[in-house]
């Protein structure tokens, strides 16, 4: 600290960095040193560095290049021969554009001390103002013999600045993600001046045998090579090593998280006898699907153990997850435990309650719905009964159930995340007790994400929906076909079918008041449809600013068939289940993400008859077009999710930060899937052997994990 203080003092007195000071820096700098105190940085640039997330020297080490350029040493013109790929630096003696040839060419006579080389670019008109006589030009390409003369065609080239002329090899090397305030050459210069000092400080994480087994380059060398690669092969090895580290540490974090959940307070071991199974099954008016059977067995096996279940159940909308939830809840109740089912919104909580009611009619299981409107005495009374163990199953919203509610003997928590990824929310409910935990989501999660973002959970999947689902036909409707689509819809409304009209979320950066703008669009459209388009039918409106009662009323009217058309914003929950609604129009469909389109469409196709989804969209945007095309082609949630991941990249699809994990700087979970697998296996094996990382051989890994994840992993208080 003192050192920095002194240095700042010197700066403010107007001393610039002398060589002496820089020498001194070299000795005092550590990975934690703020970038400002690195030579060549200073307060202004430090600010620019902070804007790109580089706070300290260690961050600079991990500010990885986005690309690398490999230029060979320049050759003398007199030495080069035909068919060689070479790099030449020379002065532009003459330029000539010849537009009248069959293929117009731009020609340069490039001279060095040893000779002259003819360089041509076919269709090179664009170069007229870029390359001019007198410039020093670096060209890199293949030389061929043309009419007894050597000629280089269409080479890569750089016009060298004066400072580069001294050392043309400076062109080679890393290309950093640059900004206006921090151009690439500056980042490069700063990293270059520090790298030899910083890289040796990183230390090694693994022993020699481990490195050898996984064919990993040493850590110090990897950091050196990623910024200053010798050649492409070594660079490849360096990248692999750094990606491995990133993935390994992430997986070790997940393994630890999992370990702590499993080895905190124990959970109740719940038995399921044949009799219990029989009594539960009797409640379902259908035969369970194969997938439901499998998942139920996985869940029951988990609940029989003294370690709390920590399982994620994935299945598309309508795949039959509720049955699994009800089965699990009844197993808990049969074991004299309470169960809660939490939904993200009140509508969904009500719906869960209603579907449960359908199954539990006449049962002695005591179940209650707790909702926001509940006040005063009624609420207090209910809370008392829950606390006294007089309620077996409680259904409510996540927000409500994470509040002040106390349970007598909570044995199972079921969270229907529906379409959100906020699995971390479940943590809040674990106060004191260790219930088993089942998280359900209707968002199909690609396996790469399941291994990273949800890598601490066990995963169950319902792939196939119950039989008897009607086909869903999806069409992308261009503006000139809208009228036709509307006619078609009117015809089917006449046949007593129902339709949803959905209006998009408006991207939040477009306007501050997103909700109201969206609502306005839906409201306007509602009036238009009602008055002009479907005057013969009943049209209803649903949006986020309506009261809970109003929403419930509109939903009930739609469900009962009183309303033919339901206009809604997407705030409206997607779990609503109205089998007779067989049409959906999604306006401005190009504005929706794939996952969202898929979820919305999941509302139709729930009954036996054919359903129709019309995507109204006018766009030439490439990714929007591919999203729309995938939608018209596929109904498979996992396939769609994999596409989504490819189109958007993992970063956007799922913010790992939400889950307490750092963003990946170099590894890509899609492209580096093999490495991810390897790192995951290694990391989980390590934590299994040494869960607290007290083994001396794991000290460096432990330090690195604490540095990355802080206290979250429960490592800090040990050792
Ligand atoms: P999810 O919660 O996964 O969206 P639900 O559990 O609500 O799906 O199930 C959707 C519909 O399918 C419900 O009407 C439910 O009663 C019905 N269903 C569930 N399982 C079966 C089954 N095995 N056979 C027939 N219908 C089923
Ligand atoms: Mg559901």
XYZ file of C-alpha atoms and ligand atoms in Angstrom:
747
model
C 0.000 0.000 0.000
C 2.765 2.352 1.019
C 4.461 1.730 -2.244
C 1.424 2.769 -4.247
C 1.009 5.837 -2.076
C 4.555 6.895 -2.763
C 4.177 6.358 -6.408
C 0.995 8.347 -6.641
C 2.832 11.083 -4.771
C 5.548 11.129 -7.368
C 3.049 11.334 -10.190
C 1.237 14.236 -8.664
C 4.512 16.081 -8.311
C 4.821 15.842 -12.029
C 7.415 13.113 -12.301
C 6.885 10.946 -15.282
C 7.843 7.307 -15.246
C 11.570 7.094 -15.482
C 13.309 3.906 -16.378
C 14.341 3.662 -12.756
C 10.810 3.590 -11.519
C 9.783 0.994 -14.009
C 12.610 -1.223 -12.855
C 11.309 -0.836 -9.366
C 7.790 -1.738 -10.470
C 9.025 -5.007 -11.759
C 9.940 -6.069 -8.286
C 6.859 -4.867 -6.514
C 4.151 -5.948 -8.908
C 1.880 -8.838 -8.062
C -1.201 -10.298 -9.697
C -3.365 -8.143 -7.435
C -1.647 -4.894 -8.378
C -4.171 -2.455 -9.874
C -3.489 -1.942 -13.574
C -2.911 1.729 -12.960
C 0.448 0.955 -11.421
C 1.717 -1.118 -14.297
C 4.254 0.735 -16.373
C 2.721 2.427 -19.364
C -0.767 2.541 -17.864
C -1.485 5.449 -15.517
C -4.887 6.752 -14.356
C -6.414 7.516 -17.781
C -5.691 4.154 -19.306
C -6.516 2.391 -16.075
C -9.985 3.841 -16.425
C -10.227 2.532 -19.968
C -9.032 -0.856 -18.732
C -11.611 -0.918 -15.970
C -14.280 -0.363 -18.588
C -13.303 -3.638 -20.202
C -13.210 -5.431 -16.887
C -9.466 -5.332 -16.281
C -8.848 -4.132 -12.746
C -5.581 -5.713 -11.765
C -2.513 -7.327 -13.276
C -4.092 -10.767 -12.975
C -7.073 -9.623 -15.030
C -4.691 -8.394 -17.689
C -3.189 -11.879 -17.876
C -6.644 -13.218 -18.527
C -7.585 -10.554 -21.021
C -7.165 -13.055 -23.796
C -6.584 -12.130 -27.436
C -9.483 -12.801 -29.749
C -7.165 -13.728 -32.597
C -3.518 -14.165 -33.488
C -1.535 -13.224 -36.572
C 1.449 -15.270 -37.619
C 3.771 -13.509 -40.047
C 7.032 -15.139 -40.971
C 10.234 -13.081 -40.837
C 10.401 -10.870 -43.936
C 12.476 -12.298 -46.795
C 14.763 -10.395 -49.131
C 13.264 -10.195 -52.584
C 16.389 -11.623 -54.188
C 16.074 -14.786 -52.090
C 12.525 -15.767 -52.848
C 11.500 -18.343 -55.391
C 8.341 -19.481 -57.124
C 5.756 -21.403 -55.121
C 6.968 -20.048 -51.771
C 4.709 -18.341 -49.265
C 6.679 -15.414 -47.961
C 6.522 -12.106 -46.245
C 8.165 -9.105 -47.891
C 8.626 -5.574 -46.638
C 9.420 -2.911 -49.193
C 8.754 0.564 -50.451
C 5.947 1.113 -52.917
C 7.723 2.438 -56.016
C 4.759 2.592 -58.307
C 1.087 1.740 -58.378
C -1.122 1.157 -61.371
C -4.796 0.372 -61.694
C -5.737 -1.358 -64.965
C -9.510 -1.293 -65.313
C -9.690 -2.478 -68.925
C -8.382 -5.990 -68.486
C -10.762 -8.895 -68.421
C -10.264 -8.935 -64.681
C -9.203 -5.437 -63.595
C -6.039 -5.424 -61.498
C -4.273 -3.143 -59.086
C -0.530 -3.503 -59.452
C 2.312 -2.457 -57.183
C 6.039 -2.469 -57.762
C 7.497 -3.209 -54.355
C 11.230 -2.633 -53.795
C 13.649 -3.586 -51.072
C 17.436 -3.314 -51.062
C 17.761 -6.513 -53.013
C 15.233 -6.226 -55.810
C 11.743 -5.481 -57.042
C 8.639 -7.647 -56.742
C 5.471 -7.330 -58.752
C 2.391 -7.561 -56.510
C -1.138 -7.634 -57.925
C -4.633 -7.624 -56.564
C -7.413 -8.769 -58.843
C -10.429 -6.432 -58.751
C -8.265 -4.213 -56.575
C -9.963 -0.920 -57.285
C -10.659 -0.439 -53.601
C -6.904 -0.191 -53.012
C -6.398 2.963 -55.041
C -6.639 5.208 -52.034
C -5.028 2.806 -49.610
C -1.729 1.989 -51.220
C 0.371 4.843 -52.549
C 3.937 5.324 -53.729
C 6.393 6.025 -50.938
C 4.639 3.896 -48.346
C 6.311 0.998 -46.646
C 4.230 -2.048 -47.316
C 4.270 -5.501 -45.806
C 2.810 -8.230 -47.973
C 2.266 -11.866 -47.125
C 1.311 -14.409 -49.731
C 2.336 -16.964 -52.266
C 4.770 -16.150 -55.055
C 4.252 -17.556 -58.536
C 6.046 -17.346 -61.793
C 4.137 -15.316 -64.386
C 5.649 -14.701 -67.812
C 9.222 -15.359 -66.606
C 8.765 -13.014 -63.682
C 7.916 -13.575 -60.042
C 4.591 -12.216 -58.934
C 2.604 -12.244 -55.718
C -1.192 -12.191 -56.154
C -3.823 -11.082 -53.682
C -1.544 -11.105 -50.647
C -2.565 -10.018 -47.177
C -0.984 -6.641 -46.606
C -0.336 -3.965 -44.026
C 0.794 -0.394 -44.640
C 3.395 0.057 -41.934
C 3.438 3.043 -39.645
C 6.789 4.670 -39.060
C 7.295 2.971 -35.715
C 6.459 -0.390 -37.216
C 8.994 -0.043 -39.993
C 11.776 -0.580 -37.470
C 10.294 -3.877 -36.406
C 7.816 -5.307 -38.883
C 7.469 -8.461 -36.798
C 5.352 -6.279 -34.474
C 2.508 -6.970 -36.888
C 2.541 -10.543 -35.714
C 1.028 -11.641 -32.504
C -2.181 -11.280 -30.567
C -5.207 -9.273 -31.550
C -7.023 -8.088 -28.447
C -10.646 -7.074 -28.187
C -9.957 -3.356 -28.431
C -11.957 -0.225 -27.730
C -11.740 3.330 -28.984
C -9.801 4.337 -25.923
C -7.614 1.260 -25.900
C -6.445 0.278 -29.362
C -4.962 -3.136 -29.938
C -1.367 -1.992 -30.305
C -1.516 -0.322 -26.923
C -2.908 -3.335 -25.114
C -0.341 -5.432 -26.897
C 2.502 -3.205 -25.837
C 1.411 -3.152 -22.225
C 0.865 -6.905 -22.049
C 4.208 -7.506 -23.722
C 6.045 -5.401 -21.198
C 4.436 -7.272 -18.294
C 3.997 -10.810 -19.429
C 7.452 -12.130 -18.495
C 6.977 -10.761 -14.984
C 3.391 -11.817 -14.486
C 3.254 -15.286 -16.010
C 5.671 -16.872 -13.516
C 3.452 -15.674 -10.665
C 0.478 -17.836 -11.589
C 1.897 -21.036 -10.171
C 0.944 -24.548 -11.205
C -2.324 -26.162 -10.171
C -1.684 -29.810 -10.882
C 1.139 -32.247 -10.357
C 3.270 -33.596 -13.173
C 1.414 -36.881 -13.433
C -1.911 -35.108 -13.844
C -0.532 -32.773 -16.495
C 0.927 -35.709 -18.288
C -2.221 -37.787 -18.156
C -4.294 -35.010 -19.668
C -1.561 -33.810 -22.017
C -1.687 -30.318 -20.536
C 0.933 -27.648 -21.052
C 2.381 -26.018 -17.906
C 0.376 -23.093 -16.600
C 3.072 -20.436 -16.744
C 3.962 -21.371 -20.262
C 0.322 -21.314 -21.266
C -0.125 -17.732 -20.074
C 3.067 -16.708 -21.843
C 2.139 -18.424 -25.067
C -1.402 -17.200 -25.261
C -0.098 -13.621 -25.350
C 3.177 -14.267 -27.162
C 2.859 -17.493 -29.082
C 5.911 -19.091 -30.699
C 3.828 -20.780 -33.347
C 0.316 -21.954 -33.994
C 0.842 -25.386 -32.559
C 2.105 -24.103 -29.220
C -0.679 -21.564 -29.171
C -3.196 -24.353 -29.627
C -1.762 -26.169 -26.621
C -1.785 -23.003 -24.551
C -5.413 -22.359 -25.357
C -6.336 -25.913 -24.505
C -4.614 -25.636 -21.141
C -6.297 -22.372 -20.199
C -9.680 -23.605 -21.313
C -9.177 -26.735 -19.283
C -8.372 -24.685 -16.179
C -11.410 -22.537 -16.596
C -13.678 -25.533 -17.037
C -12.003 -27.526 -14.293
C -12.365 -24.746 -11.748
C -15.981 -24.206 -12.696
C -16.711 -27.898 -12.329
C -14.833 -28.093 -9.046
C -17.019 -25.228 -7.837
C -20.120 -27.143 -8.847
C -18.862 -30.344 -7.271
C -18.264 -28.491 -4.022
C -21.645 -26.857 -4.112
C -23.197 -30.223 -4.606
C -21.138 -31.719 -1.838
C -22.317 -29.090 0.610
C -25.960 -29.545 -0.238
C -25.581 -33.269 0.189
C -23.608 -33.139 3.385
C -25.403 -30.378 5.208
C -28.162 -31.472 7.519
C -29.581 -34.820 6.466
C -32.945 -35.311 4.840
C -35.728 -37.652 5.831
C -35.387 -41.091 4.249
C -38.732 -41.673 2.618
C -40.071 -45.117 1.878
C -42.437 -46.009 -0.876
C -44.123 -49.340 -0.403
C -46.161 -51.137 -3.021
C -49.239 -50.116 -1.121
C -48.286 -46.442 -1.239
C -47.504 -46.735 -4.929
C -50.830 -48.339 -5.547
C -52.752 -45.728 -3.609
C -51.056 -42.906 -5.458
C -51.505 -44.400 -8.917
C -55.186 -44.910 -8.353
C -55.515 -41.151 -8.393
C -54.392 -40.707 -11.988
C -57.086 -41.215 -14.624
C -54.536 -42.385 -17.184
C -51.612 -44.710 -17.601
C -48.312 -43.009 -16.920
C -45.999 -42.610 -19.862
C -42.714 -44.472 -19.952
C -40.823 -41.240 -19.307
C -43.008 -40.396 -16.330
C -42.377 -43.857 -14.896
C -38.625 -43.497 -15.282
C -38.539 -40.065 -13.716
C -40.729 -41.119 -10.817
C -38.344 -43.978 -10.073
C -35.399 -41.579 -10.109
C -37.163 -39.203 -7.768
C -38.314 -41.929 -5.395
C -34.804 -43.376 -5.249
C -33.441 -39.949 -4.335
C -36.042 -39.418 -1.651
C -35.193 -42.739 -0.033
C -31.715 -41.459 0.804
C -30.646 -39.438 3.827
C -28.978 -36.889 1.547
C -31.348 -34.267 0.237
C -32.504 -34.784 -3.315
C -31.282 -32.052 -5.625
C -32.858 -32.852 -8.929
C -33.876 -30.933 -12.007
C -36.772 -32.247 -14.045
C -36.940 -31.035 -17.598
C -39.899 -31.544 -19.833
C -41.670 -29.478 -22.404
C -44.913 -27.734 -21.616
C -47.600 -30.399 -21.534
C -45.191 -33.291 -21.089
C -46.791 -34.255 -17.798
C -44.517 -32.937 -15.075
C -47.382 -32.198 -12.705
C -48.064 -35.886 -12.287
C -44.489 -36.415 -11.170
C -44.803 -33.529 -8.735
C -48.038 -34.865 -7.282
C -46.593 -38.373 -6.994
C -43.536 -37.090 -5.135
C -45.652 -34.906 -2.859
C -47.847 -37.852 -1.967
C -44.825 -40.002 -1.174
C -43.704 -37.274 1.230
C -47.148 -37.102 2.808
C -47.255 -40.892 3.157
C -43.985 -40.511 5.070
C -45.604 -38.020 7.438
C -43.852 -35.052 5.933
C -45.135 -31.811 4.476
C -44.572 -30.840 0.872
C -44.690 -27.459 -0.833
C -45.188 -26.745 -4.489
C -44.024 -23.341 -5.621
C -44.781 -21.629 -8.894
C -43.329 -18.392 -10.235
C -46.685 -16.641 -10.498
C -50.049 -16.730 -8.901
C -51.855 -17.915 -12.017
C -49.546 -20.876 -12.213
C -49.847 -21.586 -8.512
C -53.628 -21.662 -8.890
C -53.317 -23.908 -11.855
C -51.101 -26.344 -9.980
C -53.565 -26.337 -7.177
C -56.444 -27.016 -9.531
C -54.719 -29.875 -11.331
C -53.796 -31.329 -7.990
C -57.369 -30.988 -6.853
C -58.506 -32.939 -9.866
C -56.239 -35.801 -8.841
C -56.905 -35.584 -5.108
C -60.648 -35.201 -5.088
C -62.059 -37.065 -2.117
C -58.614 -37.690 -0.663
C -57.816 -37.088 2.986
C -54.620 -35.334 2.184
C -54.926 -31.811 3.580
C -53.887 -29.297 0.952
C -54.027 -25.529 0.802
C -53.403 -22.797 -1.692
C -51.799 -19.685 -0.325
C -52.129 -16.568 -2.452
C -51.258 -12.906 -2.277
C -54.742 -11.558 -1.715
C -55.100 -13.512 1.493
C -55.267 -11.160 4.431
C -55.388 -10.806 8.168
C -56.997 -13.523 10.149
C -57.414 -16.004 7.361
C -53.757 -15.833 6.523
C -52.573 -15.984 10.134
C -54.767 -18.977 10.707
C -53.425 -20.803 7.709
C -49.837 -20.085 8.727
C -50.629 -21.430 12.190
C -51.993 -24.634 10.743
C -48.970 -25.079 8.496
C -46.709 -24.549 11.467
C -48.687 -27.025 13.534
C -48.427 -29.644 10.808
C -52.126 -29.582 10.030
C -51.577 -29.012 6.327
C -49.884 -31.676 4.196
C -49.377 -29.954 0.871
C -49.046 -26.217 0.420
C -49.177 -24.610 -3.011
C -48.188 -20.999 -3.607
C -45.859 -18.615 -5.325
C -42.140 -18.702 -4.741
C -42.296 -15.202 -3.297
C -44.922 -16.131 -0.743
C -43.454 -19.388 0.315
C -40.015 -17.952 0.820
C -41.396 -15.416 3.246
C -42.123 -15.969 6.890
C -43.792 -19.339 6.620
C -42.738 -22.006 9.075
C -43.340 -25.689 8.617
C -43.751 -28.416 11.168
C -41.956 -31.016 9.135
C -41.077 -29.931 5.627
C -39.823 -32.931 3.693
C -40.107 -31.938 0.048
C -39.883 -28.732 -1.921
C -41.020 -28.705 -5.512
C -40.306 -25.629 -7.568
C -41.855 -25.173 -10.950
C -39.499 -22.740 -12.561
C -41.585 -22.855 -15.677
C -39.379 -20.845 -17.989
C -36.918 -19.210 -15.763
C -33.495 -20.447 -14.905
C -33.318 -19.059 -11.411
C -32.486 -22.275 -9.671
C -30.591 -20.403 -6.997
C -33.904 -19.329 -5.528
C -34.377 -22.642 -3.826
C -31.560 -21.873 -1.440
C -33.778 -19.563 0.570
C -36.070 -22.330 1.672
C -33.506 -24.482 3.276
C -33.464 -22.661 6.586
C -32.614 -25.182 9.253
C -34.297 -28.077 7.546
C -33.054 -30.117 4.664
C -35.997 -31.035 2.538
C -35.632 -32.945 -0.689
C -35.752 -30.603 -3.618
C -37.172 -31.068 -7.093
C -36.932 -28.242 -9.598
C -39.067 -28.472 -12.701
C -38.529 -26.485 -15.848
C -40.283 -26.416 -19.179
C -37.257 -24.945 -20.858
C -35.371 -27.685 -22.599
C -31.793 -27.256 -21.551
C -29.101 -28.373 -23.962
C -26.799 -30.916 -22.383
C -23.867 -28.523 -22.391
C -25.804 -26.123 -20.215
C -27.114 -28.893 -18.046
C -23.504 -29.749 -17.274
C -22.447 -26.233 -16.497
C -25.164 -23.963 -15.301
C -26.943 -26.826 -13.593
C -23.913 -28.988 -13.096
C -24.572 -29.468 -9.400
C -27.997 -30.985 -9.966
C -29.069 -34.439 -11.056
C -31.131 -34.208 -14.182
C -34.252 -36.099 -15.226
C -35.893 -35.628 -18.573
C -39.371 -36.204 -19.931
C -38.812 -36.355 -23.649
C -42.102 -37.575 -24.953
C -45.449 -36.034 -24.143
C -48.502 -38.160 -23.362
C -50.198 -39.579 -26.447
C -53.173 -37.968 -28.070
C -51.611 -34.608 -28.774
C -52.723 -32.984 -31.969
C -50.328 -31.897 -34.625
C -49.228 -28.265 -34.622
C -48.702 -26.610 -37.963
C -46.507 -23.553 -37.868
C -46.403 -20.996 -40.653
C -44.347 -17.889 -41.076
C -46.837 -15.380 -42.489
C -45.587 -12.512 -44.631
C -47.509 -9.213 -44.600
C -49.313 -9.889 -47.882
C -50.681 -13.166 -46.506
C -52.033 -11.782 -43.266
C -55.549 -11.292 -44.533
C -55.678 -14.888 -45.688
C -54.526 -16.088 -42.278
C -57.166 -13.955 -40.570
C -59.874 -15.442 -42.797
C -58.702 -18.893 -41.909
C -58.816 -18.063 -38.217
C -62.329 -16.624 -38.525
C -63.484 -19.849 -40.196
C -62.210 -21.919 -37.335
C -63.584 -19.544 -34.716
C -66.957 -20.196 -36.319
C -66.341 -23.883 -35.683
C -66.025 -22.958 -31.976
C -62.250 -23.208 -31.792
C -60.368 -20.561 -29.833
C -57.326 -18.411 -30.583
C -54.537 -16.581 -28.788
C -53.083 -13.360 -30.136
C -49.741 -12.602 -28.541
C -47.809 -9.343 -28.656
C -44.093 -9.221 -28.114
C -41.960 -7.961 -25.409
C -40.298 -4.856 -26.674
C -36.580 -5.034 -26.124
C -35.770 -3.271 -22.942
C -33.165 -0.986 -24.428
C -35.636 0.517 -26.874
C -37.677 2.267 -24.290
C -37.619 2.638 -20.575
C -41.261 2.006 -20.106
C -41.347 -1.364 -21.713
C -44.394 -2.687 -19.973
C -46.674 0.159 -20.789
C -45.584 0.267 -24.411
C -46.209 -3.412 -24.738
C -49.525 -3.127 -23.019
C -50.494 -0.273 -25.291
C -49.760 -2.396 -28.335
C -51.874 -5.207 -26.971
C -54.696 -2.877 -25.949
C -54.775 -1.134 -29.345
C -54.797 -4.433 -31.089
C -57.483 -5.727 -28.812
C -59.770 -2.837 -29.812
C -58.980 -3.269 -33.471
C -59.614 -7.010 -33.469
C -62.811 -6.601 -31.493
C -64.291 -3.833 -33.621
C -62.955 -4.500 -37.090
C -61.606 -7.990 -37.529
C -63.743 -10.269 -35.397
C -66.926 -8.299 -34.700
C -68.910 -11.518 -34.553
C -66.786 -13.068 -31.820
C -65.994 -12.431 -28.192
C -62.530 -10.970 -27.725
C -60.811 -10.703 -24.344
C -57.677 -8.953 -23.141
C -55.046 -9.974 -20.640
C -51.964 -8.025 -19.579
C -49.613 -7.599 -16.705
C -51.097 -4.458 -15.227
C -54.491 -5.978 -14.588
C -55.294 -7.033 -11.056
C -55.067 -10.672 -10.086
C -58.842 -10.893 -9.903
C -59.320 -9.397 -13.345
C -56.767 -11.803 -14.792
C -58.376 -14.798 -13.152
C -61.749 -13.678 -14.491
C -60.518 -13.339 -18.062
C -58.722 -16.673 -17.923
C -61.812 -18.385 -16.594
C -63.910 -16.864 -19.383
C -61.448 -18.075 -21.979
C -61.208 -21.522 -20.464
C -64.971 -21.914 -20.350
C -65.289 -20.838 -23.977
C -67.086 -17.562 -23.285
C -64.245 -15.801 -25.033
C -63.249 -16.874 -28.534
C -60.115 -14.819 -28.816
C -57.628 -13.895 -26.130
C -55.301 -10.995 -26.809
C -52.337 -10.951 -24.491
C -48.877 -9.663 -23.857
C -46.234 -12.216 -23.028
C -46.312 -11.311 -19.385
C -49.151 -13.729 -19.360
C -47.955 -17.019 -18.089
C -47.407 -19.699 -20.592
C -48.579 -22.568 -18.472
C -52.253 -21.977 -19.139
C -53.903 -25.087 -20.421
C -56.908 -24.662 -22.685
C -57.110 -27.668 -25.016
C -59.750 -26.063 -27.226
C -57.435 -23.151 -28.034
C -55.936 -24.441 -31.247
C -54.764 -21.253 -32.900
C -52.107 -18.785 -32.041
C -50.956 -15.642 -33.766
C -47.635 -14.248 -32.643
C -47.229 -10.669 -33.795
C -43.757 -9.373 -34.658
C -42.522 -12.878 -34.111
C -39.060 -11.834 -35.249
C -38.660 -10.013 -31.955
C -38.980 -13.113 -29.850
C -36.175 -15.428 -28.969
C -36.430 -19.053 -29.969
C -37.013 -20.323 -26.477
C -39.843 -17.899 -26.010
C -41.480 -18.724 -29.331
C -41.334 -22.372 -28.466
C -42.849 -21.779 -25.038
C -45.644 -19.678 -26.430
C -46.485 -22.235 -29.050
C -46.650 -24.829 -26.292
C -49.994 -23.347 -25.281
C -51.639 -24.817 -28.346
C -51.615 -28.401 -29.521
C -52.810 -29.547 -26.122
C -55.971 -31.189 -27.318
C -56.561 -33.855 -29.911
C -57.282 -31.640 -32.871
C -54.852 -30.021 -35.209
C -53.477 -26.657 -34.105
C -52.107 -23.731 -36.053
C -49.404 -21.294 -35.109
C -48.987 -18.195 -37.271
C -45.799 -16.247 -36.928
C -46.436 -12.750 -38.226
C -43.104 -11.251 -39.081
C -41.434 -9.020 -41.584
C -37.686 -9.247 -41.334
C -34.518 -9.785 -43.271
C -32.364 -10.125 -40.230
C -30.412 -13.327 -40.662
C -30.746 -14.774 -37.185
C -34.406 -13.793 -36.982
C -34.974 -15.607 -40.270
C -33.229 -18.730 -39.050
C -35.234 -18.641 -35.827
C -38.473 -18.443 -37.771
C -37.389 -21.224 -40.074
C -36.488 -23.547 -37.239
C -39.863 -22.865 -35.668
C -41.710 -23.845 -38.817
C -39.637 -27.005 -39.056
C -39.380 -28.385 -35.536
C -41.455 -28.898 -32.439
C -38.760 -30.701 -30.517
C -37.797 -28.529 -27.582
C -34.313 -29.970 -27.267
C -33.568 -29.490 -30.924
C -34.793 -25.917 -30.698
C -32.747 -25.286 -27.589
C -29.564 -26.551 -29.258
C -30.211 -24.186 -32.151
C -30.835 -21.365 -29.767
C -27.560 -22.040 -28.066
C -25.771 -21.927 -31.397
C -27.530 -18.786 -32.570
C -27.117 -16.833 -29.402
C -24.148 -18.374 -27.672
C -24.235 -19.638 -24.120
C -23.564 -16.248 -22.612
C -26.818 -14.768 -23.689
C -28.932 -17.804 -23.228
C -27.984 -18.204 -19.675
C -26.138 -15.810 -17.507
C -23.952 -18.090 -15.463
C -23.419 -15.235 -13.061
C -26.966 -15.738 -11.885
C -25.873 -19.068 -10.634
C -22.855 -17.745 -8.818
C -20.436 -18.902 -11.463
C -18.060 -16.641 -13.316
C -18.358 -15.996 -17.010
C -16.079 -18.045 -19.130
C -13.293 -16.025 -20.694
C -11.758 -18.522 -23.043
C -13.641 -21.791 -23.033
C -16.848 -22.202 -24.968
C -19.102 -24.877 -23.615
C -20.486 -25.681 -27.031
C -17.236 -25.846 -28.966
C -15.196 -27.279 -26.126
C -17.654 -29.917 -25.113
C -15.072 -32.727 -25.062
C -12.776 -30.759 -22.822
C -15.708 -29.857 -20.604
C -16.445 -33.546 -20.180
C -12.856 -34.285 -19.264
C -12.616 -31.391 -16.815
C -15.900 -32.335 -15.222
C -14.814 -35.915 -14.659
C -11.504 -34.837 -13.163
C -13.017 -32.165 -10.945
C -15.784 -34.353 -9.565
C -13.308 -37.144 -8.885
C -11.051 -34.753 -7.009
C -13.844 -33.397 -4.812
C -15.036 -36.911 -4.101
C -11.586 -37.862 -2.788
C -10.877 -34.627 -1.015
C -14.083 -32.677 -0.457
C -12.544 -29.944 1.660
C -9.406 -29.763 -0.459
C -7.204 -30.158 2.580
C -4.758 -32.396 0.767
C -1.506 -30.473 0.311
C -1.424 -31.408 -3.359
C -4.667 -29.492 -3.840
C -3.612 -26.321 -2.059
C -3.141 -24.295 -5.234
C -6.519 -25.368 -6.602
C -8.120 -24.476 -3.326
C -6.584 -21.002 -3.348
C -7.695 -20.484 -6.916
C -11.251 -21.573 -6.122
C -11.491 -19.236 -3.165
C -10.166 -16.445 -5.346
C -12.823 -17.137 -7.971
C -15.853 -18.028 -5.936
C -15.130 -16.363 -2.635
C -16.851 -17.753 0.408
C -19.755 -19.243 -1.443
C -18.235 -22.682 -1.539
C -17.765 -22.999 2.180
C -14.037 -23.506 1.794
C -12.897 -20.394 3.550
C -13.603 -21.403 7.119
C -11.682 -24.622 6.820
C -7.918 -24.880 7.251
P -46.544 -29.921 -17.730
O -46.669 -29.516 -16.301
O -45.321 -30.731 -17.976
O -46.665 -28.776 -18.645
P -48.956 -31.304 -17.204
O -48.491 -32.121 -16.085
O -49.775 -30.102 -16.908
O -47.740 -30.872 -18.101
O -49.718 -32.257 -18.212
C -50.357 -31.775 -19.351
C -51.645 -32.496 -19.577
O -51.402 -33.871 -19.868
C -52.555 -32.469 -18.387
O -53.856 -32.239 -18.831
C -52.405 -33.844 -17.784
O -53.562 -34.238 -17.105
C -52.152 -34.700 -19.009
N -51.383 -35.907 -18.734
C -50.316 -36.004 -17.942
N -49.803 -37.251 -17.948
C -50.589 -37.977 -18.765
C -50.587 -39.358 -19.183
N -49.652 -40.211 -18.759
N -51.525 -39.731 -20.053
C -52.454 -38.865 -20.513
N -52.511 -37.576 -20.154
C -51.587 -37.120 -19.295
Mg -46.893 -27.516 -15.580
